[in-house]
Amino acid sequence: MTPFAAHPERLGAVKTLPRSKPHWSPVCALLCLLLTSCQSSTYVGGYACYPDGAEPTSAEFCLWVNTQGVPGKAYVDRSAKIVRLSVKSSEKHVVLEREYRIDAGDLRWYSTWPERGDLRIIFFQYEDALATEERVFELRKVPRQVISLAFTHDETTGSFVEALAPAVVTEENARYDARENTRQISGIYFSDSVENEARILEAVAGLAINHDLSRKEMQAGLVGRLAEWSAEDFSLEVQRYESSQEIGVLLEDYGNRDLSRKIAEEVLVLPGIARTRHFVSVNFRLGLQSLNAILQVVEAIAKRHGLMEMQPQGMFGVARYGAEDLEVSVDYYELDGRIKVSLEDGGWHAEFSNVENALRSEFSH
């Protein structure tokens, strides 16, 4: 079952729904925030009870939330945090127990519990507000949702379980996955210089005209974006990356592979290429019960194409195979049951298309 995904715009309610009662551990939290050499983990916790406003000694149910930070790192720093949830009944029986890994900075939470069978928990962090001409000198921290969870009470067992997502959320997820499964990202990166920038912009602008692409107006706030063109289910961008001192020509298509291939072939003949990248993914909402079966299929495809098993990367990585800049990885997002099989090519190998076709053939039904 898929947890309900609340909309980020509802985070304004953080200021007006003080239903959770965080009881912080001030001594440990303060020490680990002030002493950069502290090697122990920071723990923060709190509770919320039903009915609303009840204390643990008199409540029908109580939610307990405990968050553990990374050892030796300030809690406010962005890092992987372990969140443990439990709900206990008035008889002290544990009727819900969950653990999640969340990548966030100063992670906080609030909950709403208007009815026994409707428990919702929002985890959020405060981030810098974007500057505007009117408020350039009044920047403040604003809350940004990280995850949203929802649980309902199972009257037959007395336990709390994940609430089914409303139909509109399920349909939205399905549309997102279907579109994401058609997307291919291609990147061709050049060393950044004044000469390269002028030459690349001129060449790409000519390609855009030749292929009937429409030039788009530049959006405010897109750092490093030099130019952008588009067609139906296709975009072509020129982007500067200050950190790596590169200029990238990025092609993103949602099924228009013939156009993507033609433009990429013409960009690849330009001088000064530093690196290239190809990326596609296949996404599912099948949950943990299907993960092992998918892993077996991915392993078989990887071995068939000479990809060796490697150490998974990232907090959601569960499997990874690769050879010569060509990698297949599997990520599992436990919060919404999504499984993502990604294929990334850092060398523009001909084998990329063969592996992609094998993956899509296996997972198309």
Short mmCIF file of C-alpha atoms in Angstrom, two decimals:
data_model
loop_
_atom_site.label_atom_id
_atom_site.label_comp_id
_atom_site.label_asym_id
_atom_site.label_seq_id
_atom_site.Cartn_x
_atom_site.Cartn_y
_atom_site.Cartn_z
CA MET A 1 0.00 0.00 0.00
CA THR A 2 1.26 3.47 -0.88
CA PRO A 3 1.39 6.23 1.76
CA PHE A 4 -0.53 9.38 1.00
CA ALA A 5 1.69 12.09 -0.50
CA ALA A 6 0.64 15.46 0.88
CA HIS A 7 1.12 18.54 -1.27
CA PRO A 8 4.05 20.86 -0.44
CA GLU A 9 1.86 23.96 -0.56
CA ARG A 10 0.11 22.78 2.61
CA LEU A 11 3.25 23.39 4.61
CA GLY A 12 1.95 26.80 5.55
CA ALA A 13 -0.11 24.85 8.08
CA VAL A 14 3.05 24.14 10.01
CA LYS A 15 2.58 27.40 11.85
CA THR A 16 -1.06 26.80 12.70
CA LEU A 17 -1.26 23.08 13.48
CA PRO A 18 0.81 22.57 16.65
CA ARG A 19 -0.56 19.04 17.15
CA SER A 20 2.78 17.36 17.66
CA LYS A 21 4.56 17.97 20.93
CA PRO A 22 8.29 17.65 20.34
CA HIS A 23 10.09 17.02 23.60
CA TRP A 24 13.68 17.59 22.49
CA SER A 25 16.71 16.12 24.21
CA PRO A 26 18.32 19.50 24.91
CA VAL A 27 21.57 18.38 26.46
CA CYS A 28 22.67 15.95 23.74
CA ALA A 29 21.37 18.11 20.90
CA LEU A 30 23.02 21.26 22.25
CA LEU A 31 26.37 19.57 22.81
CA CYS A 32 26.47 18.03 19.34
CA LEU A 33 25.46 21.28 17.72
CA LEU A 34 28.10 23.33 19.53
CA LEU A 35 31.00 20.89 19.63
CA THR A 36 32.12 20.08 16.09
CA SER A 37 34.36 17.32 17.44
CA CYS A 38 31.43 15.45 18.99
CA GLN A 39 31.48 11.92 17.57
CA SER A 40 28.25 10.66 19.12
CA SER A 41 24.92 10.77 17.33
CA THR A 42 22.36 13.48 17.99
CA TYR A 43 18.94 12.18 19.07
CA VAL A 44 15.76 14.26 19.05
CA GLY A 45 12.32 13.01 19.91
CA GLY A 46 8.76 13.91 20.65
CA TYR A 47 5.20 12.62 20.81
CA ALA A 48 1.62 13.35 19.77
CA CYS A 49 -1.46 11.69 21.27
CA TYR A 50 -5.05 10.87 20.37
CA PRO A 51 -7.45 12.41 21.28
CA ASP A 52 -5.77 15.70 20.43
CA GLY A 53 -4.23 17.34 23.46
CA ALA A 54 -4.23 14.25 25.64
CA GLU A 55 -1.15 13.34 27.66
CA PRO A 56 0.46 9.87 27.36
CA THR A 57 -0.94 8.82 30.74
CA SER A 58 -4.56 9.33 29.60
CA ALA A 59 -4.46 9.00 25.79
CA GLU A 60 -6.04 6.21 23.76
CA PHE A 61 -2.99 6.14 21.48
CA CYS A 62 0.33 7.99 21.38
CA LEU A 63 2.75 8.47 18.50
CA TRP A 64 6.43 8.56 19.45
CA VAL A 65 8.99 9.96 16.99
CA ASN A 66 12.75 9.60 17.47
CA THR A 67 15.33 10.87 15.01
CA GLN A 68 19.01 9.88 15.01
CA GLY A 69 21.60 12.04 13.26
CA VAL A 70 24.95 11.06 11.79
CA PRO A 71 27.79 10.54 14.30
CA GLY A 72 30.20 13.44 14.43
CA LYS A 73 27.99 15.78 12.42
CA ALA A 74 25.78 18.65 13.52
CA TYR A 75 22.07 17.80 13.37
CA VAL A 76 21.36 20.90 11.26
CA ASP A 77 23.75 19.72 8.53
CA ARG A 78 22.27 17.90 5.56
CA SER A 79 22.87 14.19 6.08
CA ALA A 80 21.12 10.83 6.24
CA LYS A 81 18.99 10.56 9.37
CA ILE A 82 17.20 7.54 10.81
CA VAL A 83 13.60 8.19 11.85
CA ARG A 84 11.82 5.68 14.07
CA LEU A 85 8.05 5.84 14.57
CA SER A 86 5.96 3.89 17.04
CA VAL A 87 2.37 4.09 18.22
CA LYS A 88 1.40 2.65 21.59
CA SER A 89 -2.07 2.01 22.91
CA SER A 90 -3.33 2.98 26.36
CA GLU A 91 -2.37 -0.56 27.43
CA LYS A 92 1.21 0.17 26.23
CA HIS A 93 0.90 -2.30 23.34
CA VAL A 94 2.93 -1.36 20.24
CA VAL A 95 0.41 -1.08 17.37
CA LEU A 96 2.73 0.56 14.81
CA GLU A 97 6.49 0.43 14.36
CA ARG A 98 8.36 1.86 11.36
CA GLU A 99 11.89 3.02 10.49
CA TYR A 100 12.89 5.34 7.64
CA ARG A 101 16.10 6.84 6.27
CA ILE A 102 15.69 10.51 5.34
CA ASP A 103 18.27 12.81 3.77
CA ALA A 104 17.71 16.25 5.29
CA GLY A 105 19.19 19.08 7.32
CA ASP A 106 17.46 20.34 10.46
CA LEU A 107 14.65 17.78 10.19
CA ARG A 108 11.42 18.58 12.07
CA TRP A 109 7.87 17.25 12.06
CA TYR A 110 4.26 17.86 12.93
CA SER A 111 1.23 15.60 12.92
CA THR A 112 -2.55 15.79 12.58
CA TRP A 113 -4.80 13.19 14.21
CA PRO A 114 -8.41 14.41 13.96
CA GLU A 115 -9.85 10.86 14.00
CA ARG A 116 -8.50 7.60 15.34
CA GLY A 117 -8.12 6.18 11.83
CA ASP A 118 -6.50 9.28 10.30
CA LEU A 119 -2.92 9.85 11.48
CA ARG A 120 -0.75 12.00 9.21
CA ILE A 121 2.84 13.05 9.79
CA ILE A 122 4.76 15.70 7.84
CA PHE A 123 8.55 15.88 8.03
CA PHE A 124 10.04 19.19 6.91
CA GLN A 125 13.13 21.38 7.10
CA TYR A 126 13.68 25.13 6.97
CA GLU A 127 15.48 26.46 3.90
CA ASP A 128 16.50 29.90 2.70
CA ALA A 129 13.77 31.79 0.89
CA LEU A 130 14.48 32.92 -2.67
CA ALA A 131 15.34 36.58 -3.06
CA THR A 132 12.90 38.81 -4.90
CA GLU A 133 13.21 42.45 -5.89
CA GLU A 134 10.63 43.43 -3.28
CA ARG A 135 12.10 41.37 -0.42
CA VAL A 136 15.78 41.18 -1.28
CA PHE A 137 16.74 42.42 2.20
CA GLU A 138 14.16 40.33 4.07
CA LEU A 139 15.30 36.78 3.39
CA ARG A 140 13.89 34.30 5.88
CA LYS A 141 13.87 30.58 6.40
CA VAL A 142 10.79 28.88 4.96
CA PRO A 143 9.53 25.33 5.63
CA ARG A 144 9.96 22.76 2.84
CA GLN A 145 8.30 19.36 3.02
CA VAL A 146 10.65 16.37 2.94
CA ILE A 147 8.18 13.47 3.23
CA SER A 148 4.57 12.89 4.22
CA LEU A 149 3.20 9.73 5.85
CA ALA A 150 -0.36 8.59 6.56
CA PHE A 151 -1.67 5.68 8.65
CA THR A 152 -5.11 4.28 9.37
CA HIS A 153 -6.42 2.08 12.16
CA ASP A 154 -7.22 -1.52 11.28
CA GLU A 155 -10.20 -2.34 13.50
CA THR A 156 -9.83 -6.11 12.99
CA THR A 157 -6.24 -6.29 14.30
CA GLY A 158 -6.07 -3.14 16.39
CA SER A 159 -2.88 -2.11 14.54
CA PHE A 160 -2.06 0.96 12.49
CA VAL A 161 -1.14 0.41 8.83
CA GLU A 162 -0.21 2.63 5.87
CA ALA A 163 -3.23 4.41 4.46
CA LEU A 164 -4.12 3.82 0.85
CA ALA A 165 -3.39 6.79 -1.38
CA PRO A 166 -6.42 8.61 -2.78
CA ALA A 167 -7.18 7.66 -6.38
CA VAL A 168 -5.97 11.04 -7.65
CA VAL A 169 -2.54 10.49 -6.08
CA THR A 170 -2.28 6.96 -7.47
CA GLU A 171 -3.20 8.22 -10.94
CA GLU A 172 -0.68 11.06 -10.66
CA ASN A 173 2.08 8.61 -9.69
CA ALA A 174 1.18 6.34 -12.61
CA ARG A 175 1.33 9.26 -15.05
CA TYR A 176 4.69 10.36 -13.64
CA ASP A 177 6.16 6.85 -13.95
CA ALA A 178 4.81 6.37 -17.49
CA ARG A 179 6.37 9.64 -18.65
CA GLU A 180 9.63 9.08 -16.76
CA ASN A 181 9.96 5.65 -18.38
CA THR A 182 10.07 7.26 -21.82
CA ARG A 183 12.70 9.87 -20.91
CA GLN A 184 16.29 9.79 -22.12
CA ILE A 185 18.87 12.35 -21.03
CA SER A 186 21.95 12.92 -23.17
CA GLY A 187 24.73 15.29 -22.14
CA ILE A 188 27.81 16.38 -24.11
CA TYR A 189 30.17 18.50 -22.02
CA PHE A 190 32.92 20.88 -23.17
CA SER A 191 35.64 22.76 -21.31
CA ASP A 192 34.37 26.21 -20.33
CA SER A 193 35.99 29.16 -22.10
CA VAL A 194 34.83 32.32 -23.83
CA GLU A 195 35.74 30.86 -27.23
CA ASN A 196 33.99 27.54 -26.56
CA GLU A 197 30.85 29.26 -25.31
CA ALA A 198 30.50 31.41 -28.41
CA ARG A 199 31.25 28.52 -30.76
CA ILE A 200 28.87 26.08 -29.01
CA LEU A 201 26.00 28.57 -28.81
CA GLU A 202 26.36 29.39 -32.51
CA ALA A 203 26.52 25.71 -33.52
CA VAL A 204 23.59 24.64 -31.33
CA ALA A 205 21.45 27.57 -32.45
CA GLY A 206 22.03 26.49 -36.04
CA LEU A 207 21.06 22.91 -35.20
CA ALA A 208 17.88 24.12 -33.48
CA ILE A 209 16.86 26.06 -36.61
CA ASN A 210 17.62 23.11 -38.88
CA HIS A 211 15.45 20.80 -36.78
CA ASP A 212 12.55 23.28 -36.35
CA LEU A 213 13.01 23.78 -32.61
CA SER A 214 11.43 26.81 -30.96
CA ARG A 215 13.60 29.05 -28.81
CA LYS A 216 12.26 29.42 -25.27
CA GLU A 217 12.34 32.50 -23.10
CA MET A 218 14.84 32.12 -20.26
CA GLN A 219 13.21 31.45 -16.89
CA ALA A 220 14.32 33.50 -13.92
CA GLY A 221 16.43 31.68 -11.36
CA LEU A 222 17.93 29.05 -13.68
CA VAL A 223 21.57 29.45 -12.71
CA GLY A 224 23.98 28.93 -15.58
CA ARG A 225 21.33 28.42 -18.29
CA LEU A 226 22.64 30.00 -21.51
CA ALA A 227 19.96 29.02 -24.04
CA GLU A 228 17.05 26.61 -24.50
CA TRP A 229 14.97 25.28 -27.40
CA SER A 230 12.10 22.80 -27.48
CA ALA A 231 9.72 20.74 -29.57
CA GLU A 232 6.97 18.33 -28.59
CA ASP A 233 8.41 15.90 -26.01
CA PHE A 234 11.91 17.27 -26.57
CA SER A 235 14.21 19.97 -25.17
CA LEU A 236 17.71 21.19 -26.08
CA GLU A 237 19.66 23.28 -23.54
CA VAL A 238 23.08 24.86 -23.21
CA GLN A 239 24.16 25.05 -19.57
CA ARG A 240 27.26 26.37 -17.82
CA TYR A 241 28.52 24.49 -14.73
CA GLU A 242 30.71 26.76 -12.61
CA SER A 243 31.76 23.98 -10.22
CA SER A 244 33.24 21.75 -12.95
CA GLN A 245 34.10 24.60 -15.35
CA GLU A 246 32.16 22.97 -18.17
CA ILE A 247 29.55 23.92 -20.73
CA GLY A 248 27.01 21.19 -21.37
CA VAL A 249 24.71 20.58 -24.32
CA LEU A 250 21.77 18.69 -22.83
CA LEU A 251 19.16 16.76 -24.81
CA GLU A 252 16.08 15.50 -23.02
CA ASP A 253 13.53 13.53 -24.98
CA TYR A 254 10.38 11.64 -24.04
CA GLY A 255 10.27 9.18 -26.91
CA ASN A 256 11.54 11.35 -29.77
CA ARG A 257 14.72 9.28 -30.02
CA ASP A 258 15.31 9.88 -33.73
CA LEU A 259 15.56 13.65 -33.21
CA SER A 260 17.74 13.17 -30.14
CA ARG A 261 20.10 10.86 -32.04
CA LYS A 262 20.45 13.23 -35.03
CA ILE A 263 21.26 16.28 -32.91
CA ALA A 264 23.64 14.33 -30.67
CA GLU A 265 25.57 13.06 -33.68
CA GLU A 266 26.04 16.63 -34.91
CA VAL A 267 27.12 17.94 -31.50
CA LEU A 268 29.59 15.08 -31.04
CA VAL A 269 31.67 16.27 -34.01
CA LEU A 270 32.37 19.62 -32.32
CA PRO A 271 35.91 19.99 -30.91
CA GLY A 272 36.77 20.25 -27.22
CA ILE A 273 34.52 17.51 -25.77
CA ALA A 274 35.49 16.71 -22.18
CA ARG A 275 32.95 13.96 -21.41
CA THR A 276 29.55 12.58 -22.36
CA ARG A 277 26.57 11.07 -20.55
CA HIS A 278 23.51 8.96 -21.38
CA PHE A 279 20.78 8.21 -18.82
CA VAL A 280 17.45 6.35 -18.78
CA SER A 281 15.38 4.71 -16.05
CA VAL A 282 12.51 2.26 -15.57
CA ASN A 283 10.21 2.94 -12.61
CA PHE A 284 7.72 0.76 -10.71
CA ARG A 285 5.38 1.18 -7.71
CA LEU A 286 5.40 -2.50 -6.81
CA GLY A 287 6.82 -2.27 -3.30
CA LEU A 288 9.24 -4.41 -1.36
CA GLN A 289 7.49 -7.69 -2.19
CA SER A 290 8.56 -7.38 -5.85
CA LEU A 291 12.09 -6.10 -5.26
CA ASN A 292 13.80 -9.51 -5.20
CA ALA A 293 12.22 -10.58 -8.49
CA ILE A 294 13.32 -7.34 -10.17
CA LEU A 295 16.84 -7.71 -8.76
CA GLN A 296 17.11 -11.18 -10.28
CA VAL A 297 16.10 -9.88 -13.72
CA VAL A 298 18.55 -6.96 -13.54
CA GLU A 299 21.37 -9.27 -12.42
CA ALA A 300 20.76 -11.62 -15.35
CA ILE A 301 20.77 -8.74 -17.87
CA ALA A 302 23.91 -7.23 -16.32
CA LYS A 303 25.84 -10.50 -16.50
CA ARG A 304 24.69 -11.09 -20.07
CA HIS A 305 26.25 -7.77 -21.08
CA GLY A 306 29.46 -8.20 -19.12
CA LEU A 307 28.60 -5.87 -16.23
CA MET A 308 30.18 -6.83 -12.91
CA GLU A 309 28.56 -6.46 -9.49
CA MET A 310 29.63 -3.29 -7.65
CA GLN A 311 28.93 -1.63 -4.30
CA PRO A 312 25.56 0.20 -4.32
CA GLN A 313 25.71 3.98 -3.96
CA GLY A 314 23.43 6.44 -2.23
CA MET A 315 21.08 5.92 0.68
CA PHE A 316 18.46 4.17 -1.52
CA GLY A 317 20.81 1.99 -3.57
CA VAL A 318 20.27 -1.78 -3.32
CA ALA A 319 22.21 -3.09 -6.35
CA ARG A 320 24.74 -1.85 -8.91
CA TYR A 321 26.54 -3.39 -11.90
CA GLY A 322 29.06 -1.78 -14.22
CA ALA A 323 32.01 -1.85 -16.59
CA GLU A 324 33.82 0.86 -18.62
CA ASP A 325 31.59 3.78 -17.55
CA LEU A 326 28.40 1.81 -18.23
CA GLU A 327 26.33 1.15 -15.08
CA VAL A 328 22.98 -0.33 -14.12
CA SER A 329 21.68 0.44 -10.64
CA VAL A 330 18.56 -0.36 -8.63
CA ASP A 331 17.15 2.01 -6.00
CA TYR A 332 14.27 1.29 -3.64
CA TYR A 333 12.31 4.18 -2.10
CA GLU A 334 10.59 2.63 0.89
CA LEU A 335 8.40 5.67 1.58
CA ASP A 336 6.30 5.24 -1.57
CA GLY A 337 7.26 1.72 -2.69
CA ARG A 338 8.97 2.97 -5.85
CA ILE A 339 11.66 0.84 -7.49
CA LYS A 340 13.91 2.61 -9.99
CA VAL A 341 16.20 0.76 -12.40
CA SER A 342 18.67 3.24 -13.90
CA LEU A 343 21.09 2.89 -16.79
CA GLU A 344 23.91 5.43 -17.09
CA ASP A 345 26.64 5.62 -19.71
CA GLY A 346 29.63 7.93 -19.24
CA GLY A 347 31.36 7.01 -22.48
CA TRP A 348 28.69 6.93 -25.22
CA HIS A 349 29.00 3.16 -25.64
CA ALA A 350 27.11 1.32 -28.37
CA GLU A 351 26.16 -1.24 -25.70
CA PHE A 352 23.94 1.37 -24.00
CA SER A 353 21.07 0.80 -26.45
CA ASN A 354 21.35 -2.99 -26.13
CA VAL A 355 21.11 -2.89 -22.33
CA GLU A 356 18.26 -0.35 -22.44
CA ASN A 357 16.29 -2.50 -24.89
CA ALA A 358 16.85 -5.57 -22.71
CA LEU A 359 15.58 -3.76 -19.61
CA ARG A 360 12.52 -2.33 -21.34
CA SER A 361 11.74 -5.68 -22.94
CA GLU A 362 11.78 -7.43 -19.57
CA PHE A 363 9.77 -4.78 -17.73
CA SER A 364 7.29 -3.71 -20.40
CA HIS A 365 4.61 -6.16 -19.24
#
